[in-house]
Short mmCIF file of C-alpha atoms and ligand atoms in Angstrom, two decimals:
data_model
loop_
_atom_site.label_atom_id
_atom_site.label_comp_id
_atom_site.label_asym_id
_atom_site.label_seq_id
_atom_site.Cartn_x
_atom_site.Cartn_y
_atom_site.Cartn_z
CA MET A 208 -0.16 0.00 0.21
CA ALA A 209 1.80 2.85 -1.94
CA TYR A 210 1.04 5.84 1.99
CA ASN A 211 2.03 8.95 1.58
CA VAL A 212 5.02 8.68 4.95
CA GLU A 213 7.58 12.28 5.87
CA ILE A 214 10.99 11.24 6.87
CA VAL A 215 12.03 13.78 8.86
CA GLU A 216 14.67 14.59 11.00
CA PRO A 217 13.53 14.03 15.73
CA LYS A 218 14.59 18.49 15.65
CA LEU A 219 12.63 19.13 12.56
CA PHE A 220 10.12 17.42 13.70
CA ALA A 221 7.97 19.35 15.54
CA GLY A 222 8.87 21.86 12.94
CA VAL A 223 7.54 20.96 9.93
CA VAL A 224 4.36 19.58 11.23
CA ALA A 225 3.31 22.84 12.99
CA ASP A 226 4.59 24.12 9.53
CA GLU A 227 2.03 20.77 7.05
CA ILE A 228 -1.07 21.90 9.95
CA VAL A 229 -0.83 26.54 9.08
CA ALA A 230 -0.48 24.92 5.47
CA SER A 231 -3.26 22.43 5.65
CA ILE A 232 -5.74 25.28 7.92
CA HIS A 233 -5.15 28.10 4.75
CA ASP A 234 -6.05 25.23 2.51
CA THR A 235 -9.13 24.80 4.26
CA LEU A 236 -10.02 28.09 4.84
CA SER A 237 -8.73 29.70 0.87
CA GLU A 238 -12.14 26.94 0.84
CA HIS A 239 -14.34 27.07 3.25
CA PRO A 240 -15.62 30.02 5.15
CA LYS A 241 -13.89 27.70 9.21
CA CYS A 242 -11.29 24.19 9.23
CA SER A 243 -12.38 22.32 11.78
CA LEU A 244 -8.97 20.73 13.02
CA VAL A 245 -9.65 17.48 15.38
CA LEU A 246 -5.86 17.02 18.68
CA ALA A 247 -4.70 13.83 18.74
CA GLY A 248 -3.06 13.96 22.72
CA GLY A 249 -0.35 12.52 24.15
CA SER A 250 3.07 13.41 24.38
CA THR A 251 4.52 13.25 20.53
CA PRO A 252 2.21 16.40 19.65
CA SER A 253 3.08 19.09 22.41
CA ALA A 254 6.36 20.41 20.47
CA ILE A 255 3.45 20.50 17.70
CA TYR A 256 1.57 22.21 19.49
CA ARG A 257 3.76 24.76 21.27
CA ALA A 258 5.29 25.45 17.67
CA LEU A 259 1.76 26.82 16.24
CA ALA A 260 1.77 28.79 19.27
CA ARG A 261 5.04 30.52 19.32
CA PRO A 262 5.67 33.54 16.71
CA PRO A 263 5.66 32.87 13.31
CA ARG A 264 3.50 30.09 13.15
CA VAL A 265 1.31 32.36 15.94
CA THR A 266 -0.14 35.39 14.30
CA GLU A 267 -0.26 33.51 10.27
CA VAL A 268 -3.48 31.41 11.41
CA ASN A 269 -6.89 33.62 11.09
CA TRP A 270 -7.50 31.15 14.60
CA GLU A 271 -10.92 32.85 14.76
CA LYS A 272 -11.90 30.84 12.02
CA VAL A 273 -10.82 27.19 13.52
CA GLN A 274 -12.46 24.55 15.49
CA LEU A 275 -10.85 22.77 17.34
CA TYR A 276 -12.00 18.81 19.20
CA TRP A 277 -10.08 16.10 20.79
CA GLY A 278 -9.71 13.26 18.87
CA ASP A 279 -9.43 11.22 22.29
CA GLU A 280 -9.31 11.69 26.07
CA ARG A 281 -9.10 10.52 28.97
CA PHE A 282 -12.35 9.67 31.11
CA GLY A 283 -12.21 9.89 35.01
CA GLN A 284 -8.42 10.32 35.54
CA SER A 285 -7.84 10.41 39.51
CA GLY A 286 -5.96 13.52 38.93
CA GLU A 287 -2.16 12.38 38.35
CA VAL A 288 -2.73 10.96 34.40
CA GLN A 289 -3.64 15.01 32.55
CA SER A 290 -6.19 15.52 30.31
CA ASN A 291 -5.75 15.92 26.94
CA TYR A 292 -7.30 18.72 27.10
CA THR A 293 -4.79 20.29 29.94
CA MET A 294 -2.54 19.55 27.60
CA VAL A 295 -3.17 21.80 24.41
CA SER A 296 -4.53 24.33 27.47
CA GLU A 297 -0.94 24.71 28.35
CA THR A 298 0.96 24.73 24.78
CA LEU A 299 -1.34 25.56 22.67
CA LEU A 300 -4.61 27.34 23.03
CA SER A 301 -3.03 29.98 26.20
CA PHE A 302 -0.91 31.16 23.87
CA LEU A 303 -3.83 32.07 21.21
CA PRO A 304 -5.12 35.28 20.88
CA THR A 305 -9.20 36.79 21.74
CA PRO A 306 -10.62 36.00 20.51
CA GLY A 307 -9.20 32.92 19.23
CA PRO A 308 -10.65 28.25 17.83
CA GLN A 309 -13.81 28.29 19.22
CA VAL A 310 -13.14 25.61 20.91
CA TYR A 311 -14.96 22.24 21.53
CA ARG A 312 -14.54 19.23 23.48
CA VAL A 313 -14.67 16.23 25.09
CA ASP A 314 -16.78 16.78 28.38
CA THR A 315 -15.78 13.99 31.38
CA SER A 316 -18.08 15.15 34.06
CA LEU A 317 -21.45 13.66 32.85
CA GLY A 318 -20.51 10.92 36.21
CA THR A 319 -19.91 7.78 33.27
CA PRO A 320 -17.56 7.52 30.30
CA GLN A 321 -21.47 6.18 28.58
CA ALA A 322 -23.17 10.02 28.82
CA SER A 323 -19.55 11.47 27.74
CA ALA A 324 -19.17 9.96 24.30
CA ALA A 325 -23.02 10.63 23.69
CA ALA A 326 -22.31 13.98 24.63
CA TYR A 327 -19.70 14.69 22.58
CA ALA A 328 -21.38 13.69 19.86
CA GLU A 329 -24.69 15.71 19.86
CA LEU A 330 -21.72 18.51 20.49
CA ILE A 331 -19.73 17.18 17.80
CA ALA A 332 -23.20 17.07 15.38
CA SER A 333 -23.80 19.91 16.45
CA SER A 334 -21.39 22.21 15.32
CA GLN A 335 -20.57 20.69 12.06
CA ASN A 336 -23.98 21.49 11.31
CA VAL A 337 -24.84 17.20 10.48
CA ALA A 338 -28.19 15.41 11.33
CA GLN A 339 -27.79 12.89 14.79
CA GLY A 340 -26.05 9.14 13.13
CA ALA A 341 -24.99 11.87 10.18
CA VAL A 342 -20.89 11.65 9.64
CA PRO A 343 -19.44 15.04 9.51
CA VAL A 344 -16.85 15.68 7.11
CA PHE A 345 -13.67 16.94 9.51
CA ASP A 346 -11.17 19.32 7.53
CA VAL A 347 -8.45 17.74 9.04
CA VAL A 348 -7.31 15.42 11.96
CA LEU A 349 -4.06 14.78 13.64
CA LEU A 350 -3.99 11.47 14.69
CA GLY A 351 -0.71 9.35 17.08
CA ILE A 352 0.03 5.72 17.93
CA GLY A 353 0.96 3.96 20.81
CA THR A 354 3.69 1.08 20.71
CA ASP A 355 0.45 -1.67 20.35
CA GLY A 356 -0.67 -0.47 17.43
CA HIS A 357 -3.52 2.41 18.68
CA THR A 358 -4.96 5.41 17.29
CA ALA A 359 -7.32 8.37 19.11
CA SER A 360 -8.33 5.54 22.06
CA ILE A 361 -9.05 3.25 19.27
CA PHE A 362 -6.94 -0.44 20.38
CA PRO A 363 -6.34 -3.54 19.87
CA GLY A 364 -9.52 -5.25 19.78
CA SER A 365 -11.87 -2.97 19.82
CA SER A 366 -15.09 -3.48 18.78
CA LEU A 367 -14.55 -0.43 16.55
CA CYS A 368 -12.16 -1.32 14.88
CA ALA A 369 -14.22 -3.32 12.56
CA TRP A 370 -13.95 -0.72 10.15
CA PRO A 371 -15.35 -0.10 7.47
CA GLY A 372 -17.65 -3.47 8.03
CA ALA A 373 -21.14 -4.82 8.33
CA ASP A 374 -22.23 -2.10 10.15
CA SER A 375 -20.34 0.95 9.20
CA ASP A 376 -23.55 2.39 8.99
CA ARG A 377 -24.78 2.64 12.46
CA GLN A 378 -21.09 3.29 14.47
CA PRO A 379 -21.24 5.90 17.52
CA LEU A 380 -18.80 9.36 15.86
CA CYS A 381 -17.90 8.42 19.25
CA ALA A 382 -16.88 6.25 21.62
CA ALA A 383 -16.63 4.95 25.68
CA MET A 384 -13.49 2.26 25.49
CA PRO A 385 -11.35 0.77 28.55
CA TYR A 386 -8.71 1.51 28.28
CA PRO A 387 -6.90 -2.14 28.73
CA ALA A 388 -3.44 -0.08 30.95
CA GLN A 389 -5.78 1.02 33.67
CA GLU A 390 -8.22 -1.24 34.71
CA GLY A 391 -11.65 0.54 35.51
CA SER A 392 -9.91 3.92 33.50
CA PHE A 393 -11.96 5.13 30.10
CA ARG A 394 -11.18 6.64 27.02
CA ILE A 395 -13.18 8.64 25.20
CA THR A 396 -12.58 7.86 20.83
CA LEU A 397 -14.36 9.49 18.05
CA SER A 398 -14.54 6.73 16.58
CA PRO A 399 -13.26 5.51 12.80
CA ALA A 400 -16.58 6.12 11.00
CA ALA A 401 -15.68 9.81 11.94
CA LEU A 402 -12.26 9.29 11.89
CA PHE A 403 -12.42 8.02 8.33
CA SER A 404 -14.84 10.81 6.51
CA ALA A 405 -12.14 14.34 7.31
CA ARG A 406 -10.54 15.65 3.98
CA LYS A 407 -6.95 15.28 5.22
CA ILE A 408 -5.39 12.93 7.93
CA VAL A 409 -1.50 12.94 9.94
CA PHE A 410 -0.41 10.72 11.89
CA ILE A 411 2.31 11.72 13.44
CA VAL A 412 5.02 10.04 15.31
CA ARG A 413 8.36 10.30 16.28
CA GLY A 414 11.38 8.25 18.51
CA VAL A 415 12.37 5.70 18.60
CA ALA A 416 10.75 3.32 20.67
CA LYS A 417 7.63 3.65 17.59
CA ALA A 418 9.94 2.46 15.28
CA PRO A 419 8.70 -1.77 15.69
CA ILE A 420 4.92 -0.53 15.33
CA VAL A 421 6.06 1.80 12.10
CA LYS A 422 7.90 -1.25 10.53
CA ARG A 423 4.79 -3.02 10.79
CA VAL A 424 1.91 -1.00 10.65
CA LEU A 425 3.34 0.61 6.90
CA GLN A 426 4.60 -2.49 6.12
CA GLY A 427 3.24 -5.58 7.63
CA GLU A 428 0.19 -7.13 6.87
CA GLU A 429 -1.42 -8.33 10.21
CA ASP A 430 -4.89 -7.22 10.27
CA SER A 431 -6.29 -4.27 12.44
CA SER A 432 -8.37 -5.41 14.15
CA ALA A 433 -4.28 -6.19 16.07
CA LEU A 434 -3.72 -2.91 14.84
CA PRO A 435 -5.93 -0.40 14.96
CA ALA A 436 -3.54 2.06 12.19
CA ARG A 437 -3.41 -0.17 9.99
CA MET A 438 -8.27 0.41 9.64
CA PHE A 439 -6.83 3.98 7.55
CA THR A 440 -5.02 1.98 4.46
CA ALA A 441 -8.36 1.77 3.36
CA VAL A 442 -7.82 6.26 3.07
CA ALA A 443 -4.47 6.02 2.13
CA ASP A 444 -4.40 8.76 0.20
CA LYS A 445 -6.36 10.95 2.12
CA VAL A 446 -3.69 9.84 4.77
CA THR A 447 0.21 11.48 5.37
CA TRP A 448 2.41 9.89 8.17
CA PHE A 449 4.87 12.28 9.94
CA VAL A 450 7.91 10.01 10.97
CA ASP A 451 10.59 11.19 12.67
CA SER A 452 13.45 9.40 11.52
CA GLU A 453 14.54 6.93 14.34
CA ALA A 454 11.09 5.78 14.67
CA ALA A 455 11.13 5.18 10.63
CA GLN A 456 14.66 3.45 11.18
CA HIS A 457 13.25 -0.12 10.30
CA LEU A 458 11.36 0.48 6.98
CA SER A 459 12.27 -0.52 3.50
CA SER A 460 12.54 2.61 0.81
C1 6PG B 180 -3.94 9.32 24.10
C2 6PG B 180 -3.67 9.83 23.46
C3 6PG B 180 -3.29 9.06 22.03
C4 6PG B 180 -1.53 8.88 21.59
C5 6PG B 180 -0.60 7.79 21.47
C6 6PG B 180 0.34 8.29 21.69
O1 6PG B 180 -4.17 9.95 25.09
O2 6PG B 180 -3.16 9.34 24.46
O3 6PG B 180 -4.44 10.14 22.16
O4 6PG B 180 -3.45 7.76 21.14
O5 6PG B 180 -2.06 9.57 20.68
O6 6PG B 180 -0.84 6.29 21.75
O7 6PG B 180 0.89 8.83 22.42
P1 6PG B 180 2.13 9.68 22.44
O8 6PG B 180 2.27 10.45 21.96
O9 6PG B 180 2.48 9.54 24.20
O10 6PG B 180 3.67 8.80 22.23
#
């Protein structure tokens, strides 16, 4: 499967991806009044968001026309696990001019993860002006990948991995998923249905620890139920992988 893969020197990675995000926002706004950007969580994006939040890039974007969403969020974390909203707030939102972007965060105060997922699906539908049950078309989606091949909070073996499949048209926009690494903990995640319809999908992967999973996902043969990030082979033409040279070291050209 031919992928769009950009291999970047580690020290240039954050700036190169930040430039790609700026360019994608500009491209979108040249044709649409707003740009919906779905943000990745975890640790990889923080340097990218900081690069976006500093001159020159911070002044290159008309933030008023940007709608920010989260690809996933930690639910009910007991405090020591930072939420993805907090990470974005500390690295990006705190530095943006006002008026700034419209921020559509996951509300994790609703008692149950299922209620949070349902509320986020409604917020997405209303802010994207799509009917309940219809699928929005996000302009740009950022995704990371775990060493187990998960992306957003779509974990190996998840029922969400059966995509595209027989009941794809009934897949919710957002789901509450048990977090495998922590008993009793949940993540709220956008579903493949919500992610696949995006105009542009950008994976961001850095570090030697990700080299094995990058090889398996980009050049392996495993089923996507084992490696959820491989679901995106079905839409490879709109996916670009930004991988630093450490994470790309096992790839064969
Ligand atoms: C999260 C992310 C998750 C992340 C990968 C990679 O909430 O943790 O959404 O999908 O993108 O786990 O995380 P790192 O960037 O920390 O390696």
